[in-house]
CSV table of C-alpha atoms and ligand atoms in Angstrom, one decimal:
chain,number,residue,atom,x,y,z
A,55,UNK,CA,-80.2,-2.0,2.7
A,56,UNK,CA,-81.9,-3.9,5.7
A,57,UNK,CA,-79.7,-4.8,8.3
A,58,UNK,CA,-80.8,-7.8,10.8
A,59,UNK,CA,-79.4,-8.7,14.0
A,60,UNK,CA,-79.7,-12.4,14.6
A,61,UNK,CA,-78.1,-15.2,16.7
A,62,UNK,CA,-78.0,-19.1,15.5
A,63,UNK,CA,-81.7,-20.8,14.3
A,64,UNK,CA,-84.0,-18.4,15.4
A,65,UNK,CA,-82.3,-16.0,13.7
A,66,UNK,CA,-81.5,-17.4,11.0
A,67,UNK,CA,-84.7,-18.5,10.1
A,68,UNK,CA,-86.1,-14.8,9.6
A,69,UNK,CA,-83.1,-13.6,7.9
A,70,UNK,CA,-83.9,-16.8,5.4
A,71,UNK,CA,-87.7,-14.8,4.7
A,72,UNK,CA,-85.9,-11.5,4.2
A,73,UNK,CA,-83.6,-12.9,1.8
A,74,UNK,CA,-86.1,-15.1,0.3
A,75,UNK,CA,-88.3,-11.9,-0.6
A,76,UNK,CA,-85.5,-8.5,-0.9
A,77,UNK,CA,-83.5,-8.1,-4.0
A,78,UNK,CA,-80.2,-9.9,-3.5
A,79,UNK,CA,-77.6,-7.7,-1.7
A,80,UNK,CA,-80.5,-5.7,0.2
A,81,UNK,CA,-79.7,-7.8,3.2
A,82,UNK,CA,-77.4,-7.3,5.9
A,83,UNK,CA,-76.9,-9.7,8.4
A,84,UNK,CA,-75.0,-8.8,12.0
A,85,UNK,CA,-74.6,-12.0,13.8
A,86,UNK,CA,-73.7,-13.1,17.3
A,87,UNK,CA,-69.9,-14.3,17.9
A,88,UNK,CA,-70.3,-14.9,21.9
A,89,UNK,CA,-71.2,-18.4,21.6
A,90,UNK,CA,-67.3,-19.0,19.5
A,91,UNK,CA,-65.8,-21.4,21.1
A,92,UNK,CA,-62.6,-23.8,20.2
A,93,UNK,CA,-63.1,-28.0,19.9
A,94,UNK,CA,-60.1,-30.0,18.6
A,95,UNK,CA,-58.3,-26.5,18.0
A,96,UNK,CA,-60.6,-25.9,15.3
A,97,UNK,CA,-62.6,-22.0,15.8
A,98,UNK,CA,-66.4,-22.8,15.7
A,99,UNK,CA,-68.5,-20.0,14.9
A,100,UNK,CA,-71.8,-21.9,15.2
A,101,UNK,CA,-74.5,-18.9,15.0
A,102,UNK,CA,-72.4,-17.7,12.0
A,103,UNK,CA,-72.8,-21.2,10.3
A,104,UNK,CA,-76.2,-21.3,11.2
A,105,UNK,CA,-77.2,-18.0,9.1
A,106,UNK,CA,-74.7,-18.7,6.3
A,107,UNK,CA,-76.0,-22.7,5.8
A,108,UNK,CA,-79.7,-21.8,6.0
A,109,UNK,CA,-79.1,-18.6,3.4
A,110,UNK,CA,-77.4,-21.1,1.5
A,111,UNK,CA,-79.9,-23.4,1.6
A,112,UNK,CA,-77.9,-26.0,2.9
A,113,UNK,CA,-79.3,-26.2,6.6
A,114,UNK,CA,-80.1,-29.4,8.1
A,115,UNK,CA,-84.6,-28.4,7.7
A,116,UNK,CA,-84.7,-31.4,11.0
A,117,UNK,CA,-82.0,-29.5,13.3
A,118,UNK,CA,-82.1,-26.0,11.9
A,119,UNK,CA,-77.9,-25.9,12.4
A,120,UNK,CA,-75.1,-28.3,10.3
A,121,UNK,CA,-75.2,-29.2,7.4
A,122,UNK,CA,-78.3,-31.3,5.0
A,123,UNK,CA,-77.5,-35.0,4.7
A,124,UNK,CA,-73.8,-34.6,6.7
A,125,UNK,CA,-72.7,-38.0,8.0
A,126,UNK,CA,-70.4,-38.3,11.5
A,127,UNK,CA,-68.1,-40.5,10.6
A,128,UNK,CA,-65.8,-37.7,12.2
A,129,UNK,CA,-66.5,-38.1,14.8
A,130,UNK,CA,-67.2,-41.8,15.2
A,131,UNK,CA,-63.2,-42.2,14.6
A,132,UNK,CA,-63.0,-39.5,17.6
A,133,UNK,CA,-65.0,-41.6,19.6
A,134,UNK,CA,-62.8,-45.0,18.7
A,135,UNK,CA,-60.0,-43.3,20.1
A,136,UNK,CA,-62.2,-42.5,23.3
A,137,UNK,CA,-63.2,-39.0,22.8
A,138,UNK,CA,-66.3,-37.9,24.5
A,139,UNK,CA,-67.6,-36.0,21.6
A,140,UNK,CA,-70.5,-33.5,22.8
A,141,UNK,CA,-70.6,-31.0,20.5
A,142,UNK,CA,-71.8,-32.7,16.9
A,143,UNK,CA,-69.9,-31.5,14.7
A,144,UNK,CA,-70.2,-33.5,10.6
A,145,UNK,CA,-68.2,-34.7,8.3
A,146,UNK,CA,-68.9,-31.3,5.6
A,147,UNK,CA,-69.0,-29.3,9.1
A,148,UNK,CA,-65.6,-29.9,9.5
A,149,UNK,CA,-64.5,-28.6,6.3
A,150,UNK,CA,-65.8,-25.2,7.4
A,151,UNK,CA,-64.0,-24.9,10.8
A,152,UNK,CA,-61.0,-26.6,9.0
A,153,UNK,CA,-60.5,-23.6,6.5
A,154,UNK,CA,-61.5,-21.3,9.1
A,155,UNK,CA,-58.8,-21.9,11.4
A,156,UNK,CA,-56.3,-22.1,8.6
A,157,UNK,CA,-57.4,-18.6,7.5
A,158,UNK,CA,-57.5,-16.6,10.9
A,159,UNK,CA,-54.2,-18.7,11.9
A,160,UNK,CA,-52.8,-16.9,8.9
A,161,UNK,CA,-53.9,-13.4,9.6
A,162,UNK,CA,-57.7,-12.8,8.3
A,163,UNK,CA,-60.4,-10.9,10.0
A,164,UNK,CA,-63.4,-12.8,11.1
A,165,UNK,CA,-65.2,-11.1,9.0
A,166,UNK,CA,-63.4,-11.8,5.5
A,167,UNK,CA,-63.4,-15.4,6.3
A,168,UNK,CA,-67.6,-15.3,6.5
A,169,UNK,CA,-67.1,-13.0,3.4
A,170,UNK,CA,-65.1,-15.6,1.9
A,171,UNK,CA,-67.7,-18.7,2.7
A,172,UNK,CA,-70.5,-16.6,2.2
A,173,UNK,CA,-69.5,-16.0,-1.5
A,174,UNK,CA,-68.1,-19.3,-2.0
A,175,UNK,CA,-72.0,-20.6,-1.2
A,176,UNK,CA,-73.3,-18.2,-3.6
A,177,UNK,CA,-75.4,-16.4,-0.5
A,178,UNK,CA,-76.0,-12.8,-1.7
A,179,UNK,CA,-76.0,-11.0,1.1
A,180,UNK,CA,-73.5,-10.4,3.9
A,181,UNK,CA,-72.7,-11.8,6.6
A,182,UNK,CA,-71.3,-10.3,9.0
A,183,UNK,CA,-69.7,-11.0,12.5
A,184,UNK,CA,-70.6,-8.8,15.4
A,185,UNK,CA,-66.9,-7.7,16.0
A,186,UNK,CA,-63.7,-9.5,14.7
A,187,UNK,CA,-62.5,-9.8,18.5
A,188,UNK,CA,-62.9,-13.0,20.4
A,189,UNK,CA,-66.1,-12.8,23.2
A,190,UNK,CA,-67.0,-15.4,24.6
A,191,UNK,CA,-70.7,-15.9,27.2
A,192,UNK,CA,-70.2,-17.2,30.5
A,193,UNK,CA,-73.1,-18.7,32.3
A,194,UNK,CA,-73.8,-18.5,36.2
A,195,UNK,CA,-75.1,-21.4,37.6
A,196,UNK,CA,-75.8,-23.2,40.6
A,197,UNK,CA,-73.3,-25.8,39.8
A,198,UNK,CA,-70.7,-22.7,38.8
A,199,UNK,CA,-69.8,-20.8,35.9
A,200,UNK,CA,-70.0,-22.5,32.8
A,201,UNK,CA,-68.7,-21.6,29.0
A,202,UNK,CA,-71.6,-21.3,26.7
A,203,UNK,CA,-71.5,-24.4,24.9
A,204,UNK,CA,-70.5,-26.0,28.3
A,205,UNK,CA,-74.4,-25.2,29.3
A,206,UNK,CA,-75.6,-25.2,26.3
A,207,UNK,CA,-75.0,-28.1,24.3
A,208,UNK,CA,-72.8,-30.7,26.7
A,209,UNK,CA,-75.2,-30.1,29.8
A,210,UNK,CA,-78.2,-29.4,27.3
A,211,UNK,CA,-79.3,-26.0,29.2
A,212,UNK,CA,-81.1,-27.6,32.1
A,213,UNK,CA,-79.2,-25.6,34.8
A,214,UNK,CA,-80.5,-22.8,36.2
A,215,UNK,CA,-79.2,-19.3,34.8
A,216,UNK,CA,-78.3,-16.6,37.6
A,217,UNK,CA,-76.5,-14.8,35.6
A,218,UNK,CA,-74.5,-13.9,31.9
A,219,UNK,CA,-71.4,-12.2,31.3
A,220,UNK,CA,-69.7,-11.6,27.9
A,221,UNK,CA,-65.6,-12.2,28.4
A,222,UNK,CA,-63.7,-9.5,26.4
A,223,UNK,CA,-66.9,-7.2,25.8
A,224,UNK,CA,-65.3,-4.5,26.9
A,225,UNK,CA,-62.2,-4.5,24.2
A,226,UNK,CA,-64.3,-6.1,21.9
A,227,UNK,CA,-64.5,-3.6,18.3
A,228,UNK,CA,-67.2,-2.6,16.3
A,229,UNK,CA,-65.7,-3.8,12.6
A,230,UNK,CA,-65.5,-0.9,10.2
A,231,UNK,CA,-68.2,-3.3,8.4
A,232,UNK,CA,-71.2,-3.4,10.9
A,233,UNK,CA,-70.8,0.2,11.8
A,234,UNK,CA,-71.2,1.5,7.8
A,235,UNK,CA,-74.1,-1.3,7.9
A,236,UNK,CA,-75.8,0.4,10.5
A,237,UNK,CA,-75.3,4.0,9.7
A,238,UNK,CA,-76.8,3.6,6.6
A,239,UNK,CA,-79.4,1.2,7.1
A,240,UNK,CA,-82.6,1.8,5.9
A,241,UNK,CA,-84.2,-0.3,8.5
A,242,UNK,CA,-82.6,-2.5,11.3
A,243,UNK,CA,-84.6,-5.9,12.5
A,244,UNK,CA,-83.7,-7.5,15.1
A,245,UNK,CA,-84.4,-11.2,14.5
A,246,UNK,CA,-86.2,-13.7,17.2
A,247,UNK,CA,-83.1,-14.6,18.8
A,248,UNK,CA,-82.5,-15.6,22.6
A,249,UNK,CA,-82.1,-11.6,23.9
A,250,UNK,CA,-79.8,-12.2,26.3
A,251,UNK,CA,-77.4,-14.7,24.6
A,252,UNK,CA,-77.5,-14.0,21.0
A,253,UNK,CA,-79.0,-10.4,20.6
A,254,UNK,CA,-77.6,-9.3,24.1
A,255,UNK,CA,-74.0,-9.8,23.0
A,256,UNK,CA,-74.4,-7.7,19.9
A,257,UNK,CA,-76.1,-5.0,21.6
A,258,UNK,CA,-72.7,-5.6,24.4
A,259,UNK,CA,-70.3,-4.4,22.3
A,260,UNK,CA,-69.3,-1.1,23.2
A,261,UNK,CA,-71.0,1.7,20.8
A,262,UNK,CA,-73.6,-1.0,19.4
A,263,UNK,CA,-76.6,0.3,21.7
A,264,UNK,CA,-75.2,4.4,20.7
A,265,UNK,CA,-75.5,3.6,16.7
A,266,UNK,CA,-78.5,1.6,16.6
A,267,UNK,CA,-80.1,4.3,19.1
A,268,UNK,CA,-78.8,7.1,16.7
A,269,UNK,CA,-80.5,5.5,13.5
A,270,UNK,CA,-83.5,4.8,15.3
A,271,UNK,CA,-83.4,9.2,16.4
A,272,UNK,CA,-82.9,9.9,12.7
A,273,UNK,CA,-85.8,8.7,11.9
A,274,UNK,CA,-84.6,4.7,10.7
A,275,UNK,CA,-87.4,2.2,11.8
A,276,UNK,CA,-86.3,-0.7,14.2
A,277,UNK,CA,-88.3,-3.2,14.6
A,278,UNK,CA,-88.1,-6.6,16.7
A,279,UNK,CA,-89.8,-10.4,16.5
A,280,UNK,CA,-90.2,-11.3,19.6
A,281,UNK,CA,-89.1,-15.1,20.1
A,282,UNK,CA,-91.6,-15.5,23.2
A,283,UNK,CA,-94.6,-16.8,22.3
A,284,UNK,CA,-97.0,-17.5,25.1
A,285,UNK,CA,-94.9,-17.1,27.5
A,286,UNK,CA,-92.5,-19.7,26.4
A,287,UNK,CA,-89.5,-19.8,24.1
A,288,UNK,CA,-90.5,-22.3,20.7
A,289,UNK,CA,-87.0,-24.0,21.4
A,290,UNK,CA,-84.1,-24.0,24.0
A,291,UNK,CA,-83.9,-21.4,27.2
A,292,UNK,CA,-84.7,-18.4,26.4
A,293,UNK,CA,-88.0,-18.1,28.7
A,294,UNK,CA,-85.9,-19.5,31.6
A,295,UNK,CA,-82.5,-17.4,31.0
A,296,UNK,CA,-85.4,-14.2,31.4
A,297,UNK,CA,-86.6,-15.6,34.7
A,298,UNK,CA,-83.5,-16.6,36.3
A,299,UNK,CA,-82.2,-13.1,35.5
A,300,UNK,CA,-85.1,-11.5,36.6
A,301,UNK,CA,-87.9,-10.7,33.8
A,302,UNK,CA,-91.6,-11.9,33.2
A,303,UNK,CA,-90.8,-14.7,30.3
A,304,UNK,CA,-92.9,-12.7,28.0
A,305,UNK,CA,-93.0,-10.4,24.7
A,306,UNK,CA,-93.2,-7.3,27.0
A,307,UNK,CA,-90.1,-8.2,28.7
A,308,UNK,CA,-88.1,-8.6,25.5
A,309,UNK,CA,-89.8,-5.3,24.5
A,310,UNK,CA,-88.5,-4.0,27.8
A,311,UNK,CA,-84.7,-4.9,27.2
A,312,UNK,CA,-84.7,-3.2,23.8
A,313,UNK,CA,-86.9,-0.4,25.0
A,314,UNK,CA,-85.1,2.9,23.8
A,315,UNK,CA,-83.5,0.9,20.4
A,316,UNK,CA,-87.5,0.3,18.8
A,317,UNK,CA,-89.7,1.8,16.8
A,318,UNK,CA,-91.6,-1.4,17.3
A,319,UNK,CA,-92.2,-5.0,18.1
A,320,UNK,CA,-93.6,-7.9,16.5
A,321,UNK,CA,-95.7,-10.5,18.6
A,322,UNK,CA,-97.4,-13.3,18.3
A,323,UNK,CA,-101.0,-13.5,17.9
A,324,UNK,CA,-101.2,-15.6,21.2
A,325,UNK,CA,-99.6,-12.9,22.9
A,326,UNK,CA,-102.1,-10.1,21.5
A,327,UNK,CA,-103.2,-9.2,24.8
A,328,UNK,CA,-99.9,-7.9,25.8
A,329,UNK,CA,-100.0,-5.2,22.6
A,330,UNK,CA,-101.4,-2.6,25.6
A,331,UNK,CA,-98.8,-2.8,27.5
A,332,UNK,CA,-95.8,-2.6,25.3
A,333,UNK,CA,-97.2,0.5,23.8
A,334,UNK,CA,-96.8,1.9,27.0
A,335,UNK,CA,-93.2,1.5,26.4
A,336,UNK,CA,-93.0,4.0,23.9
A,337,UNK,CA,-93.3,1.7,21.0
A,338,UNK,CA,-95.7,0.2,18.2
A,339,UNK,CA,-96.5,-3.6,18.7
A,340,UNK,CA,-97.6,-5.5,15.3
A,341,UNK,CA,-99.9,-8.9,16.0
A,342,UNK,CA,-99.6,-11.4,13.4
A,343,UNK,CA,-98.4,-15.4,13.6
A,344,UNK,CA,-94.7,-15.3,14.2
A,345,UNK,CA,-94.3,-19.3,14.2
A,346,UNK,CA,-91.9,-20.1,11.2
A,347,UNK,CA,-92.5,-23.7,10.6
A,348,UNK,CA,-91.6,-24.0,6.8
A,349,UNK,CA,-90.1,-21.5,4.0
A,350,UNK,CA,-93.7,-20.0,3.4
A,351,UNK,CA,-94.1,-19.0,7.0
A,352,UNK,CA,-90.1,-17.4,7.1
A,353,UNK,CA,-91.4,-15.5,3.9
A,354,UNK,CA,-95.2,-14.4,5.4
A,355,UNK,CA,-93.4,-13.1,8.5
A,356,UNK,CA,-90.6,-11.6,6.7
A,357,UNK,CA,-93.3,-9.7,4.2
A,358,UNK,CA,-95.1,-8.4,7.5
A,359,UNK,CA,-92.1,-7.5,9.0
A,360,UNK,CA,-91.2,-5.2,6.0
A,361,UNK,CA,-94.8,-3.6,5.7
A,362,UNK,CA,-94.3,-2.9,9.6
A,363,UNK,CA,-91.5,-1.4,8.8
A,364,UNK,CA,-93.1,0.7,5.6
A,365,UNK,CA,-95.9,1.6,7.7
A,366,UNK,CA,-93.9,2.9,10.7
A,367,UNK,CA,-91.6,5.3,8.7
A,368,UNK,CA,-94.9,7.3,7.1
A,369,UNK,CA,-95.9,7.2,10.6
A,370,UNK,CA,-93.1,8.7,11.9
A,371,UNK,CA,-93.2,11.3,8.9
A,372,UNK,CA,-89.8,10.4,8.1
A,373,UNK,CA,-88.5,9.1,4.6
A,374,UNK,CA,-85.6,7.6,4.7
A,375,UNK,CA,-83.7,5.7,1.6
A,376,UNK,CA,-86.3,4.7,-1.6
B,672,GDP,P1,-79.6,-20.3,18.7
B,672,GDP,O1,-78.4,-19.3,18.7
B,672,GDP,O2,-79.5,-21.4,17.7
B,672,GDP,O3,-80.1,-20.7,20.0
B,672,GDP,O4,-80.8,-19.4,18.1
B,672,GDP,P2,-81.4,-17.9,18.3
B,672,GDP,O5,-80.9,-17.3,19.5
B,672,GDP,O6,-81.2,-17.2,17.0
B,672,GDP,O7,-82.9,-18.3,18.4
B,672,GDP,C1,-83.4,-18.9,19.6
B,672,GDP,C2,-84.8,-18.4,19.8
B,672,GDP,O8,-85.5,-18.5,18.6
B,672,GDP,C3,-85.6,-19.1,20.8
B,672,GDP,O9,-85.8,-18.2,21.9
B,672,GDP,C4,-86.9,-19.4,20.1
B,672,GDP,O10,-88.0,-19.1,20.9
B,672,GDP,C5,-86.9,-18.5,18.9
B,672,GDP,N1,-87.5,-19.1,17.8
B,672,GDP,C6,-87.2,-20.3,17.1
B,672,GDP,N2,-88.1,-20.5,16.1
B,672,GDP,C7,-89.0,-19.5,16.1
B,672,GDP,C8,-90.1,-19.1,15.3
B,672,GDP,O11,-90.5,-19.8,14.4
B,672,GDP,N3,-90.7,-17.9,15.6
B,672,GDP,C9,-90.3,-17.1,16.6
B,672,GDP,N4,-91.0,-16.0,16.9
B,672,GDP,N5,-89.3,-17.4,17.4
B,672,GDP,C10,-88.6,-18.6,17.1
B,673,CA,CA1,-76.4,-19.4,19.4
C-alpha cells in the first residue's frame, strides 16, 4: 500500500498517476481538511472533492476542482436573490455538499462520508480525511486575519501572507484510519501540494510528524514532488506564502520544511542545480520533469516516483512489503 499526502489540484493530480498505474486498492490517499469551510450551511470539503472527482475521472480537466460539464444555475438563482456568490460552487457540486451535510448532521465521521462517495464513484482507493475534527487555516495579513477561502478564493490570494495558523490543531485526532495507513505503508509520497497550507496541516496534527518520522526510521521510503518549479509555484501562492513566512521560494526550501520526514525529494529538471544542496540535507534528490500537463505526464511522473521509491529502499538495504 502507497500512502500519499496531498491537498486540492496539485495533489490530486499525482495521486490520479499513482492510481492510473498501481493495482486498484494499492493507493492511499491522506488529504488536507484545513481549507473546510461552511457556505449556505452546507460543509465544503473542497481538497477532499478535488482528489475524489479527479480519481473519479470527473474533474473539471480546464479548472482542475468541480465537476466536468457542471452548469451554475445554482447559483445564478442565489444571485437573483442578491447573493454575492464568491465561492463557485455547481449545480452536481451541490449534490455532494448536500448529502454531506445531511450525513455528518446525522452522526457520520468525515471519513465514512468520503468512504461512502468514494465507493459510490467507483474510485478504488481510499480516501481519506486528515482527521475527522474540524481545522480550519487562518491567514495573517496586512489587511488582518482572514479564513482560508476568505484569502483564497473571495480575495483571490493577492494579500501578503505574514503568517498561518491551523484553528483546532491542537485537539484535532489522528483517525484510527490514517494512522493504520501509515503504519503500514509501504511507501508514503507526499504530493506537490502548497507545503504550508495543504501538506502543512496534515503534518499539524498532533502525532502526524512522530508516525511518518517512525516509518521513515524503520526503514519505509518517503519521498516528496516538490511543487516549486523555478522558483515559482505552477499555480496559486505557494512561492509567495514561502517568502512572506520566511523561506527562499525554492525546492530546497520545501526540502527544508520536510527535512527529518524524507528519504528524498523529487525536483524539476529546471531546478537541477539545487540537487547539491538538498543532499546536504540528509536526503536523496531525483531530477526529472515534474510538470503534469495531461494524463501521460501524471502517469510518467507517477512511474518515476515509484522507481525512486524502488531504488531508495535497496539503497537503504531495507526491504520492506513485496
Ligand atoms: P490546492 O489545494 O487546490 O491549492 O492544491 P495543492 O495544494 O494540492 O496544489 C497546489 C500546488 O500544486 C501549487 O504550489 C503548484 O505549484 C503545484 N502544482 C500544480 N500543478 C503542478 C504540476 O503539474 N507539477 C508540480 N510539480 N506541481 C504542481
Ligand atoms: Ca486546498
Amino acid at each position: 500500500m502507497i500512502v500519499a499526502l496531498a491537498g486540492g489540484v496539485g495533489g490530486a493530480k499525482l495521486a490520479h498517476g499513482l492510481y492510473r498505474i498501481l493495482k486498484p486498492n494499492e493507493l492511499t490517499v491522506v488529504v488536507n481538511t484545513a481549507d473546510d469551510f461552511t457556505l449556505y450551511d452546507l460543509r465544503i470539503c473542497p481538497d477532499g472533492d478535488t482528489v475524489y472527482y479527479t480519481l473519479a475521472g470527473l474533474a473539471n480537466p480546464a479548472t482542475g476542482w468541480g465537476v466536468a460539464g457542471d452548469t451554475f444555475e445554482t447559483l445564478a438563482a442565489l444571485r437573483r436573490y442578491g447573493e454575492d456568490t464568491w465561492f463557485q460552487l455547481g449545480d452536481r457540486d451541490f449534490a455532494t455538499h448536500l448529502l454531506r451535510t445531511q450525513w455528518l448532521r446525522s452522526g457520520w465521521r468525515l471519513t465514512s462520508v468520503w468512504q461512502a462517495f468514494t465507493n459510490a464513484l467507483q474510485v478504488r482507493a481510499r480516501i481519506l480525511p486528515m482527521s475527522d475534527d474540524r481545522v480550519a487555516t487562518v491567514v495573517r495579513t496586512p489587511a488582518g486575519e482572514l479564513a482560508f477561502q476568505d484569502y483564497f478564493v473571495r480575495r483571490h490570494h493577492a494579500d501578503e501572507v505574514l503568517g498561518v495558523q491551523f484553528a483546532g490543531i491542537e485537539e484535532a485526532q489522528i483517525t484510527d484510519e490514517v494512522r493504520k495507513a501509515i503504519t503500514s505503508a509501504e511507501s508514503i509520497v507526499f504530493c506537490p501540494s502548497n507545503p504550508i497550507v495543504s501538506i502543512g496541516p496534515i503534518l499539524a496534527v498532533p502525532g502526524m510528524r512522530e508516525l511518518i518520522h517512525a516509518a521513515r526510521t524503520a526503514g519505509v521510503p518517503v519521498v516528496a514532488v516538490s511543487p516549486i518549479v523555478g522558483g515559482r509555484a505552477l499555480r496559486g501562492p505557494a512561492d509567495r506564502m514561502l517568502s512572506g513566512l520566511g523561506h527562499e521560494a525554492s525546492s530546497f526550501a520545501v526540502a527544508e520544511l520536510y527535512r527529518d520526514l524524507l528519504s528524498g525529494i523529487v525536483i524539476d529538471h529546471e531546478d537541477q542545480e539545487e540537487a547539491a544542496r538538498i543532499e546536504t540535507l540528509g536526503m536523496h534528490a531525483l531530477v526529472t520533469r515534474t510538470i503534469m500537463e495531461n494524463d501521460a505526464d501524471r502517469e510518467q511522473l507517477a512511474a518515476d516516483v515509484l522507481n525512486f521509491i524502488a531504488k531508495l529502499r535497496f539503497a537503504g538495504g531495507v526491504v520492506v512489503g513485496e
